[in-house]
Coordinates of C-alpha atoms and ligand atoms in Angstrom, one line a residue:
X1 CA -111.7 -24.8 91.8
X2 CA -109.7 -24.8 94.7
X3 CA -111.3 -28.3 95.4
X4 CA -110.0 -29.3 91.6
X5 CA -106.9 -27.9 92.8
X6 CA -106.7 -30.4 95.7
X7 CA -107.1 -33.2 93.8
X8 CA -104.6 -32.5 91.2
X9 CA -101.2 -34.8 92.0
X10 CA -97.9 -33.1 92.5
X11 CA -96.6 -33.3 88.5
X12 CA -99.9 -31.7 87.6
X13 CA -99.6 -28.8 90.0
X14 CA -96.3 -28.0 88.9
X15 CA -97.2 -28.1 85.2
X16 CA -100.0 -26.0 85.6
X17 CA -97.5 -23.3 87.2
X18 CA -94.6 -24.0 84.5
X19 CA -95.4 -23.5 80.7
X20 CA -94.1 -26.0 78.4
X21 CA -92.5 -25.1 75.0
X22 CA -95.6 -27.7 73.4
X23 CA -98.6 -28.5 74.3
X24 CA -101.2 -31.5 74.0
X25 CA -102.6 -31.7 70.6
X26 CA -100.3 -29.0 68.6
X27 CA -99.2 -29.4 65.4
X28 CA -95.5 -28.6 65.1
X29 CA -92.8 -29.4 62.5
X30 CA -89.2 -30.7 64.2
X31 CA -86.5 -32.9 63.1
X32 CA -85.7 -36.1 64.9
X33 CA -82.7 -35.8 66.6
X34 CA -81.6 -39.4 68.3
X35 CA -83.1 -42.8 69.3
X36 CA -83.5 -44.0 72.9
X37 CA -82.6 -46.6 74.3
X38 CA -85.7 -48.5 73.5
X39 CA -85.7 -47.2 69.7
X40 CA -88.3 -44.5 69.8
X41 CA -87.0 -41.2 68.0
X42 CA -86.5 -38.5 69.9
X43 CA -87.4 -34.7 68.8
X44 CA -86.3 -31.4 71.5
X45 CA -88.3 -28.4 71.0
X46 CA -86.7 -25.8 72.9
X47 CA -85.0 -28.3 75.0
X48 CA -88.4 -30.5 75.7
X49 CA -88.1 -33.5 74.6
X50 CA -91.0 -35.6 72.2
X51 CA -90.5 -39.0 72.1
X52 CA -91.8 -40.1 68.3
X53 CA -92.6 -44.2 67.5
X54 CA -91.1 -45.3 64.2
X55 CA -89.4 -41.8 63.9
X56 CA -85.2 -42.2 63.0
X57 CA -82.7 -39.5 63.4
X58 CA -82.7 -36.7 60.6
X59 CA -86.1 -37.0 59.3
X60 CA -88.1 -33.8 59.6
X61 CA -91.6 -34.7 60.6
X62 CA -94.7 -32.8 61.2
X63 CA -95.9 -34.2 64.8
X64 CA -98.7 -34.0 66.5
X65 CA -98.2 -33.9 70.5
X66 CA -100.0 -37.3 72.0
X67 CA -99.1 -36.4 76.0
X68 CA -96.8 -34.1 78.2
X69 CA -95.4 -34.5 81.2
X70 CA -93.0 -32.2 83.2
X71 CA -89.8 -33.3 81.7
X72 CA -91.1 -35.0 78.0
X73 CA -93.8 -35.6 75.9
X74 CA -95.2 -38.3 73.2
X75 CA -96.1 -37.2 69.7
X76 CA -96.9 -39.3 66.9
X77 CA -96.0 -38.4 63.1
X78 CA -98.7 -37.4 61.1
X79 CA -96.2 -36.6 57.9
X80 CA -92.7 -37.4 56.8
X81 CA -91.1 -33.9 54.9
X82 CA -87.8 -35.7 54.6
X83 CA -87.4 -39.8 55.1
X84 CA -84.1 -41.2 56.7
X85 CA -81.8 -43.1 54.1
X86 CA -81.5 -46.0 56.8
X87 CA -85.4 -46.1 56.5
X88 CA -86.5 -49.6 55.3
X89 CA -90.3 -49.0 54.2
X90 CA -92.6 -52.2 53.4
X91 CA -93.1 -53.9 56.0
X92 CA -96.4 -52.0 57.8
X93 CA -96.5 -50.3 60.9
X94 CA -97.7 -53.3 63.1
X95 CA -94.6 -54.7 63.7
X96 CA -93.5 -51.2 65.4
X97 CA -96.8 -50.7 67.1
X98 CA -96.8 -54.0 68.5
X99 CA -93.6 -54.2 69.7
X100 CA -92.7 -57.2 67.7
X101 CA -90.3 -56.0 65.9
X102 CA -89.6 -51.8 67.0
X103 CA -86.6 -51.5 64.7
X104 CA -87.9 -53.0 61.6
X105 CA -87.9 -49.9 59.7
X106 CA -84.1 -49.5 60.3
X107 CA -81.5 -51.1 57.9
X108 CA -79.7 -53.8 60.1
X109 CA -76.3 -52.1 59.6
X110 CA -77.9 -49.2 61.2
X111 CA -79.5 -51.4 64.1
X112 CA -76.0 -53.0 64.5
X113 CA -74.6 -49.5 64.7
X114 CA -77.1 -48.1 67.1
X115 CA -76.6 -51.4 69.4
X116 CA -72.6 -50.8 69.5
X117 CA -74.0 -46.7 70.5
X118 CA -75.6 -47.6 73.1
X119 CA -73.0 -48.8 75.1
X120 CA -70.2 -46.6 73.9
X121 CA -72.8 -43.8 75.5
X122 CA -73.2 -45.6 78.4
X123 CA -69.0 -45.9 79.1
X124 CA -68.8 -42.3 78.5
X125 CA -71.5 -41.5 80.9
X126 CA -69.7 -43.0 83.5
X127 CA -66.0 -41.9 82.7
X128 CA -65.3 -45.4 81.1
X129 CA -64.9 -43.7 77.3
X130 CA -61.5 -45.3 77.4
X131 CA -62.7 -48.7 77.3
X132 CA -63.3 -50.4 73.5
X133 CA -66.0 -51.8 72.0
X134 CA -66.1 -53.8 68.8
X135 CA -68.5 -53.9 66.2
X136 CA -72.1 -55.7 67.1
X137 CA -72.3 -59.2 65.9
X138 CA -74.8 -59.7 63.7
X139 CA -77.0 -62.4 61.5
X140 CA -76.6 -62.6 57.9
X141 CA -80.1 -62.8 57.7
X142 CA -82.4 -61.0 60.5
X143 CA -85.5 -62.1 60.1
X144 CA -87.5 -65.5 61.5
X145 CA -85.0 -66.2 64.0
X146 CA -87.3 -66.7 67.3
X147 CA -87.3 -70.2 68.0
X148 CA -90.3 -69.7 70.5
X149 CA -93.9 -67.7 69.9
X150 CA -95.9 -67.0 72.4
X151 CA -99.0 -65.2 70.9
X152 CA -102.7 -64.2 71.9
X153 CA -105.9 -65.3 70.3
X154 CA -108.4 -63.6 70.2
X155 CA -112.2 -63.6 68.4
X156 CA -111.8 -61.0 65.1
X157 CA -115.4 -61.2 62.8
X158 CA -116.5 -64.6 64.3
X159 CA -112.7 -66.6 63.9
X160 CA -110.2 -67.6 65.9
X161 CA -107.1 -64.9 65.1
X162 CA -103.4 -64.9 66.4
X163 CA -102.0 -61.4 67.0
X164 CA -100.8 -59.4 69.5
X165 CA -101.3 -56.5 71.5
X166 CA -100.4 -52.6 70.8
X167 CA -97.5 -51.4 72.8
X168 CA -98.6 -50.0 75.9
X169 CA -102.5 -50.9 75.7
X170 CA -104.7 -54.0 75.1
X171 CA -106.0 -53.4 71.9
X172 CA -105.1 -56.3 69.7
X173 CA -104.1 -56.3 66.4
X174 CA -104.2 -59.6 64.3
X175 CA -101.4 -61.0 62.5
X176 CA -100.3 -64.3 61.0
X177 CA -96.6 -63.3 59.5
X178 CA -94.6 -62.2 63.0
X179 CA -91.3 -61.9 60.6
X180 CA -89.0 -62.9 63.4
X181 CA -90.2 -65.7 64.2
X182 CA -89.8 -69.6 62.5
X183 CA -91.7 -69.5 59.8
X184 CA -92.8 -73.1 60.3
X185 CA -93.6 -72.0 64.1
X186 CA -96.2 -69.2 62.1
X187 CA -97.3 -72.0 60.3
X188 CA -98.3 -74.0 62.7
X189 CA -100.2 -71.7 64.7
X190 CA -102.7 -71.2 61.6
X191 CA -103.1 -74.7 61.9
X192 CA -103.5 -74.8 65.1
X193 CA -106.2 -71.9 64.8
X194 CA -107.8 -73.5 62.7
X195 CA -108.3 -77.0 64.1
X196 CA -109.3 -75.0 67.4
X197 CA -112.3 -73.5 65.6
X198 CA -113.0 -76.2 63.5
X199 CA -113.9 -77.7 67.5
X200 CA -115.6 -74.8 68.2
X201 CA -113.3 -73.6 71.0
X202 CA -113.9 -69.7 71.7
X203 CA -111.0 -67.0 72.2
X204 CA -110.8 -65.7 75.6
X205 CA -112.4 -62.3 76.1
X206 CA -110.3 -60.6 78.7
X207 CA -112.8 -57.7 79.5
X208 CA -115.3 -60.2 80.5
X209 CA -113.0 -63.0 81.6
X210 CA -115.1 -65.5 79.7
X211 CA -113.8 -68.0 76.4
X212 CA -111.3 -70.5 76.4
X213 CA -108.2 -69.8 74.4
X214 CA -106.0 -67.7 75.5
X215 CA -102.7 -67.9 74.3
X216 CA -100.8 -70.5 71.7
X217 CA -96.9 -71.3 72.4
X218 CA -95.1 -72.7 70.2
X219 CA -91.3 -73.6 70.4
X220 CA -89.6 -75.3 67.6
X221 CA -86.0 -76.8 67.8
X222 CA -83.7 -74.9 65.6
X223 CA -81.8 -78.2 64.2
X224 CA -83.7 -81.1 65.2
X225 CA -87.0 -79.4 63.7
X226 CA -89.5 -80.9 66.9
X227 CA -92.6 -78.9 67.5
X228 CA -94.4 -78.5 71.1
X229 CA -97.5 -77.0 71.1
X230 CA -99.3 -75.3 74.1
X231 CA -102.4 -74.6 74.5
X232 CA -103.0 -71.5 77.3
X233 CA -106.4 -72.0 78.5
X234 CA -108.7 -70.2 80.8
X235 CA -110.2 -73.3 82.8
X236 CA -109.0 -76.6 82.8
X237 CA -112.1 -77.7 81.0
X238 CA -111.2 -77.6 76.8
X239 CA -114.1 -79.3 74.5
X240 CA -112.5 -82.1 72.5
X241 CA -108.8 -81.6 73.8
X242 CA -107.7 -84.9 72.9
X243 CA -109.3 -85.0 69.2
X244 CA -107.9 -81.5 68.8
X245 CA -104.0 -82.4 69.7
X246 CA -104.4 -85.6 67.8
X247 CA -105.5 -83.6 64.8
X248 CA -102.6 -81.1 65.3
X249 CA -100.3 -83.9 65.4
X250 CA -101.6 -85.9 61.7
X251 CA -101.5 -82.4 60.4
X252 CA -98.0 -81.5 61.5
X253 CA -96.0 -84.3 61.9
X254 CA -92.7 -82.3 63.4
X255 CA -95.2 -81.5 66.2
X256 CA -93.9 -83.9 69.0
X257 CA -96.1 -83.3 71.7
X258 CA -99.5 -81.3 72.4
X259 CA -99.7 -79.5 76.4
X260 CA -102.6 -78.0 77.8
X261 CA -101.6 -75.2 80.1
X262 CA -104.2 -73.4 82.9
X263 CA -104.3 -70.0 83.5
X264 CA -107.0 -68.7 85.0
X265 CA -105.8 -65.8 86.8
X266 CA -106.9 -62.3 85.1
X267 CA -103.2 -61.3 84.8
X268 CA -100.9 -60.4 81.7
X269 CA -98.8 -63.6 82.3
X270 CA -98.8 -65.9 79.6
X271 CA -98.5 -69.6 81.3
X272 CA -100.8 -70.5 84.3
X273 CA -99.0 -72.9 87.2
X274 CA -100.3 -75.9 85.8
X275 CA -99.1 -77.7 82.3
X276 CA -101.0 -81.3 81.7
X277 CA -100.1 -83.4 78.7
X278 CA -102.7 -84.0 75.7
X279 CA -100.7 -86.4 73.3
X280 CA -96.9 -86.8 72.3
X281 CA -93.9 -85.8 74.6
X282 CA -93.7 -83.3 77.1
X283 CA -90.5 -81.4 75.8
X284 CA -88.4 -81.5 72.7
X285 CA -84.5 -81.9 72.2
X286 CA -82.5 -79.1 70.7
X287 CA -79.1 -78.9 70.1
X288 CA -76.4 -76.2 70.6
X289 CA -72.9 -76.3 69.3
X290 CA -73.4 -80.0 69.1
X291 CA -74.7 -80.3 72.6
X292 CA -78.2 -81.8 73.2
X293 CA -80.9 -80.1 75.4
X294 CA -84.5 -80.9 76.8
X295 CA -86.3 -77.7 76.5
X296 CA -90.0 -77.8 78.6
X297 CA -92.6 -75.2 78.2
X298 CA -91.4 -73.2 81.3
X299 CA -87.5 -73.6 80.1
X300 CA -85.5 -70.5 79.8
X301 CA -83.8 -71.4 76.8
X302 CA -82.4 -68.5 75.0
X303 CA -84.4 -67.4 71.6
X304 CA -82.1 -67.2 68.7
X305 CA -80.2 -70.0 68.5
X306 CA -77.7 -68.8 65.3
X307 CA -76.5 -65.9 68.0
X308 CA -76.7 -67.8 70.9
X309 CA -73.8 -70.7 69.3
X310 CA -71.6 -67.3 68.6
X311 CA -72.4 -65.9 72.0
X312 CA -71.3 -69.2 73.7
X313 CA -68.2 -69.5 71.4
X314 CA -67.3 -66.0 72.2
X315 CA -67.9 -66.4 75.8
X316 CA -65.8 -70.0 75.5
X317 CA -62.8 -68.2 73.8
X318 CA -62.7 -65.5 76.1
X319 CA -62.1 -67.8 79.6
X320 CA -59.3 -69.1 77.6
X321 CA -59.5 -72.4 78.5
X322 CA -57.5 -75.8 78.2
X323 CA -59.2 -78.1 80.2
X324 CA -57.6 -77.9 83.5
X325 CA -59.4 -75.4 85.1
X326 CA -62.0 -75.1 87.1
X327 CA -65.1 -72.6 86.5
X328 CA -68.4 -71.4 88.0
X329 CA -71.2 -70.6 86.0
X330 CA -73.7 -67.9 87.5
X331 CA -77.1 -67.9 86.7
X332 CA -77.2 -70.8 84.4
X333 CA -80.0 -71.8 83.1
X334 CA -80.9 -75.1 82.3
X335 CA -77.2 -75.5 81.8
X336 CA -76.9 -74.3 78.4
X337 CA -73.0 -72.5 79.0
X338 CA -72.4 -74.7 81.7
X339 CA -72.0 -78.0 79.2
X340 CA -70.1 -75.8 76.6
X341 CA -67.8 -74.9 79.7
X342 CA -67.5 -78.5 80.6
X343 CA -66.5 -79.7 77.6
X344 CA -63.2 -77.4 77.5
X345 CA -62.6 -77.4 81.2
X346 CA -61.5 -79.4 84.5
X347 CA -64.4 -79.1 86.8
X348 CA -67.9 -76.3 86.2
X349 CA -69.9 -75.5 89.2
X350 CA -73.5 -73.8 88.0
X351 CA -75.9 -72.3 89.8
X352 CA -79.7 -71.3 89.2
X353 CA -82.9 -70.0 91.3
X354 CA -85.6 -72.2 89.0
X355 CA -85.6 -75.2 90.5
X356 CA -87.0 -77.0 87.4
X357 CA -84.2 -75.8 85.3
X358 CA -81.4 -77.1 87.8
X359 CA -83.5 -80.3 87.4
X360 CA -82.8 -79.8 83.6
X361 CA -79.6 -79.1 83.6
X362 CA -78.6 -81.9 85.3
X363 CA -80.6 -84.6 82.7
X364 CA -79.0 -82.3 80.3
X365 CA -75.3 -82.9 81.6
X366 CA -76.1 -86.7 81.6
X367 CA -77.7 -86.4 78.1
X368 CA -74.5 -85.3 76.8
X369 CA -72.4 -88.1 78.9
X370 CA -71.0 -84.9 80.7
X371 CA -69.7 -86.0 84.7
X372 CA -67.4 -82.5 85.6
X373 CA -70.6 -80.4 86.5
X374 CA -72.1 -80.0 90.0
X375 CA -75.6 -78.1 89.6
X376 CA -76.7 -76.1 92.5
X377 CA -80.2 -74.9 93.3
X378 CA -80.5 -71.0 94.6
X379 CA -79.5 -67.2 95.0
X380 CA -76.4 -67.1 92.9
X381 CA -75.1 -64.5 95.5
X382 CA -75.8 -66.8 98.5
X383 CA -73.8 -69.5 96.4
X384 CA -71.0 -68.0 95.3
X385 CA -70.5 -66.6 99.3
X386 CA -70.9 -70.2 100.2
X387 CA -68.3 -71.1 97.6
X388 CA -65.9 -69.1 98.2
X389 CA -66.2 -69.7 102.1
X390 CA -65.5 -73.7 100.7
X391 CA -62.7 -72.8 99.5
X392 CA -63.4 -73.1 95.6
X393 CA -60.9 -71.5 93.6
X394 CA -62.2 -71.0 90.2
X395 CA -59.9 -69.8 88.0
X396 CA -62.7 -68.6 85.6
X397 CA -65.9 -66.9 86.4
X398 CA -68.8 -66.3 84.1
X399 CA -72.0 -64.7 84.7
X400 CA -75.2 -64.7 82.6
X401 CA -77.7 -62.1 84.6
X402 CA -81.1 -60.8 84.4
X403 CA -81.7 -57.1 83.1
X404 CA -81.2 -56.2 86.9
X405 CA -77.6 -57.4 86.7
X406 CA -75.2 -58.5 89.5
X407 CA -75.2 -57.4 93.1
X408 CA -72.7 -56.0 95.4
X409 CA -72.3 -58.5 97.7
X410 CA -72.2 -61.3 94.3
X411 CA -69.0 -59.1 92.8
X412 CA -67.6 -59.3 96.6
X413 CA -67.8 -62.6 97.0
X414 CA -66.7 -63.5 93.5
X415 CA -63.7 -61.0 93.3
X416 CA -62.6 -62.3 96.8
X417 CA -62.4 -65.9 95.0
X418 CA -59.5 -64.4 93.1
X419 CA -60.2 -65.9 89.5
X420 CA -57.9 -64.9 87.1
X421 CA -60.8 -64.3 84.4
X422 CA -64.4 -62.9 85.0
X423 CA -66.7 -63.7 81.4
X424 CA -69.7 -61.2 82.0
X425 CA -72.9 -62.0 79.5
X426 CA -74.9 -59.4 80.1
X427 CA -78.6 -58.7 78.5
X428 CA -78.6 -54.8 79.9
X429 CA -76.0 -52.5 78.8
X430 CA -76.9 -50.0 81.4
X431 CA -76.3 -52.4 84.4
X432 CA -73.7 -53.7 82.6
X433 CA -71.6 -50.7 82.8
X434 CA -72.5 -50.1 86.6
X435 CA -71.1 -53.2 87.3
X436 CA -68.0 -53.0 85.5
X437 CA -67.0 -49.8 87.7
X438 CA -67.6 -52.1 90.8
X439 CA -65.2 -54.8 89.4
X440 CA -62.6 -52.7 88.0
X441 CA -62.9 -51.1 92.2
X442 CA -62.1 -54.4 93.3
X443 CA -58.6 -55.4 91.6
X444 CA -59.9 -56.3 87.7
X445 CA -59.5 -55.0 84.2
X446 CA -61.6 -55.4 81.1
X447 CA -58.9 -57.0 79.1
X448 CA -60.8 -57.2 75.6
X449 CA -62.8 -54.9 73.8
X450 CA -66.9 -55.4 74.7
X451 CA -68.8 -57.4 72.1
X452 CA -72.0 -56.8 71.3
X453 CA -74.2 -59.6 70.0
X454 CA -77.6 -58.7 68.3
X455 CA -79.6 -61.7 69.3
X456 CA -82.3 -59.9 69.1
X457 CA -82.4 -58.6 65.6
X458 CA -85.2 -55.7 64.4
X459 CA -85.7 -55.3 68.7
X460 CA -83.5 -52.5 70.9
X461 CA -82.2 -55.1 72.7
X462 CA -78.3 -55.8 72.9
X463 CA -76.4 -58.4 74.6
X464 CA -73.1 -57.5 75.4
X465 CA -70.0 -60.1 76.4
X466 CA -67.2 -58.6 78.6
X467 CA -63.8 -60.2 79.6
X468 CA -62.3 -59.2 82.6
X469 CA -59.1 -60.2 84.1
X470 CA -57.5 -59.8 87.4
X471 CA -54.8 -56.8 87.8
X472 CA -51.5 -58.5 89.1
X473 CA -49.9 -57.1 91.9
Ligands
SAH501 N1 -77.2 -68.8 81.1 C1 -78.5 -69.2 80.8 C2 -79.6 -68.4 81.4 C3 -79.5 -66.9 81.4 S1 -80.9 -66.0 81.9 C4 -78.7 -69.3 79.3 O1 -77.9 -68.7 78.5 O2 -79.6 -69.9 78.8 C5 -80.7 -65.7 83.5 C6 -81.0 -66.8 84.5 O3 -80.8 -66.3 85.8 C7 -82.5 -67.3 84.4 O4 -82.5 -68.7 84.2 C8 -83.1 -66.9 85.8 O5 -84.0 -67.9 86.3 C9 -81.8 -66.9 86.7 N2 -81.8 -66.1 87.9 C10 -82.5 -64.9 88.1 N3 -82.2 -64.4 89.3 C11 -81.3 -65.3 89.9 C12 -80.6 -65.3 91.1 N4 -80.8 -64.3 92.0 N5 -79.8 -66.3 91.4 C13 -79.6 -67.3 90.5 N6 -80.2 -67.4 89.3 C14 -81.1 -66.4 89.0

């Protein structure tokens, strides 16, 4: 015992001194009394609290306890005793379980509502509950909005089958409708399939690391209707690969150009280092508030293009501008806000850490007959200290980070530039918020109510745009 003991890891010797209000495999009845931030339901038994998939507040639910930690526990429903009226049924489960779609058995206005909570919690948290925030922006119609699919194939009874994974393991469940996505993009990775087995190419098996296919990716531009087509193999070596992306192309004529990519590594990333080109082009052309874009396999480009023209228009409107001024761009992309800047503005400095994209967004500024942009490879902190020690005085600032958000040394440097508007795009409330306090520290104001944007329909996910403008003294 005592040598049990020893191996046991901190959390597990304190549990087995502290008593939990539930335990691991109990049957208990409780009503679901929030969502977190991710969308799972959340249900406190004395205080503990179970987090529940597919659960929504109100319901009363018999659980049955899945895992318990110290501080919470997982429990899945085994029977609904009361149903939310927000609950939209029909659909199935897999979209939840997968992680496709984790909100998809919420009405939308109640996803648009829970998005707009979100933040409001997160302002009050940190003593910001003065601050407003509008209404989430939403789609009139939620559903096949992804523009890109990236999706595993795997063997299921002898046949090549798209799917995807259960949250939080590797079993895979198969699935040709993935309701947000293009419904031509689902399409075509049937036919793909299908061609692919027709050739006799195997599915990768990732227990044993053997089989060919791993993954298909398929983006699709939103108005000019081109089709690339990737095909994620284990080892360079694909039987037939020509035949097969000339078949792909006479079968789907949209699809522009066929791309082998290698990955070889066992790893859960999707694309391997090297992309090689089977037949067609290497990229297609999209277009965004008018604007044309080359987007590559590798391109960031952002998913939902209906959203993404009101999240740049928003953005636009907010820097207020009339074409004199002159604006930076953090963390741009392949250029995507930087052209929509340019177009209303004097001079737009962007800068990126992919070197590709920079490469991108440079073809793309010439594409568009665009000459006021400078693109700059790099840290977008080191660059805007390098700017600001240049001299640049931008009278606009707008900043498009990761989830991790902005540094201290980034708000520094761009505070210290003096711009008289800061136009945050931000994809993570939660660093969101932490930010603002460090801004409104260093002389600025949010001088518009926050604006969520659900570009990311039936997911948790919320964008958020914030003005900010520079206190007078
Ligand atoms: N504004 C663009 C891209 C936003 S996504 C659009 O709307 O399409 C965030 C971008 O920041 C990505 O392209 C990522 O490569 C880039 N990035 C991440 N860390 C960075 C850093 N430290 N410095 C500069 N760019 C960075």
């Amino acid at each position: 015992m005592a040598f049990l003991f020893g191996k046991m890891n901190v959390e597990e010797k304190i549990m087995a001194k502290v008593k939990l209000p539930v335990q691991k495999n109990q049957k208990i009845t409780a009503t679901i009394a929030d969502l977190t931030y991710e969308g799972m339901g959340v249900a406190k038994v004395e205080g503990y609290p179970l987090f529940v998939q597919a659960a929504l507040p109100g319901e009363e639910v018999v659980l049955h306890v899945l895992k318990t930690n110290k501080n919470y526990g997982f429990a899945k429903v085994v029977e609904w005793i009361t149903k939310s009226p927000a609950r939209v049924e029909g659909n199935g489960n897999a979209y939840t379980q997968t992680g496709i779609a984790p909100l998809q058995h919420l009405a939308y206005a109640e996803q648009l509502k829970f998005k707009r909570k979100l933040v409001v919690d997160l302002l009050k948290k940190a003593h910001l509950e003065d601050l407003e925030v509008a209404p989430t922006l939403g789609m009139s119609e939620p559903l096949h909005y992804r523009n890109k699919a990236q999706v595993p194939v795997r063997m299921v009874d002898g046949k090549l089958a798209t799917g995807f994974f259960r949250k939080g393991s590797h079993k895979f469940v198969a699935l040709k409708d993935f309701l947000i996505q293009d419904q031509r993009i689902d399409e075509v990775l049937q036919v793909c399939c299908e061609i692919l087995q027709k050739h006799g190419i195997s599915a990768y098996d990732e227990e044993k690391h053997q089989g060919t296919l791993r993954h298909l990716m398929v983006r699709r531009g939103y108005y000019s209707n081109e089709v690339l087509v990737v095909l994620v193999t284990r080892s360079a070596k694909l039987k037939d690969a020509q035949q097969i992306a000339q078949e792909i192309i006479a079968t789907c004529p949209d699809v522009v150009g066929v791309l082998q990519n290698i990955n070889s590594a066992k790893t859960n990333v999707i694309l391997g280092e090297i992309t090689q080109n089977l037949a067609g082009k290497n990229e297609i052309i999209d277009e965004l508030n008018g604007l044309k874009f080359k987007i590559s396999a590798q391109s960031f480009y952002q998913v939902n293009p209906i959203q993404t023209e009101k999240l740049y228009n928003l953005a636009i409107a907010q820097a207020g501008l009339s074409g004199q001024e002159t604006v930076i761009d953090a963390y741009c992309g392949i250029g995507t806000i930087s052209l929509n800047l340019a177009k209303h503005a004097k001079k737009v400095y962007g800068v990126e850490i992919v070197e590709q994209a920079i490469e991108d967004a440079k073809q793309n500024a010439k594409l568009n007959g665009l000459a006021n942009l400078e693109f700059e490879v790099g840290n977008a902190e080191d660059w805007m200290a390098t700017w600001q020690k240049q001299g640049i005085k931008p009278d606009v600032i707008v900043v498009d980070p990761p989830r991790k958000g902005l540094t201290e040394s980034l708000i520094t440097s761009a505070t210290q530039m003096q711009p008289q508007k800061i136009v945050y795009v931000s994809c993570n409330p939660a660093t969101l918020v932490r930010d603002l306090q460090s801004f409104m520290e260093k002389g600025y104001h949010v001088s518009a109510p926050l604006q969520p944007v659900d570009q990311f329909p039936q997911t948790a996910h919320v964008e958020t745009v914030v003005l900010m403008s520079r206190v007078d003294k």
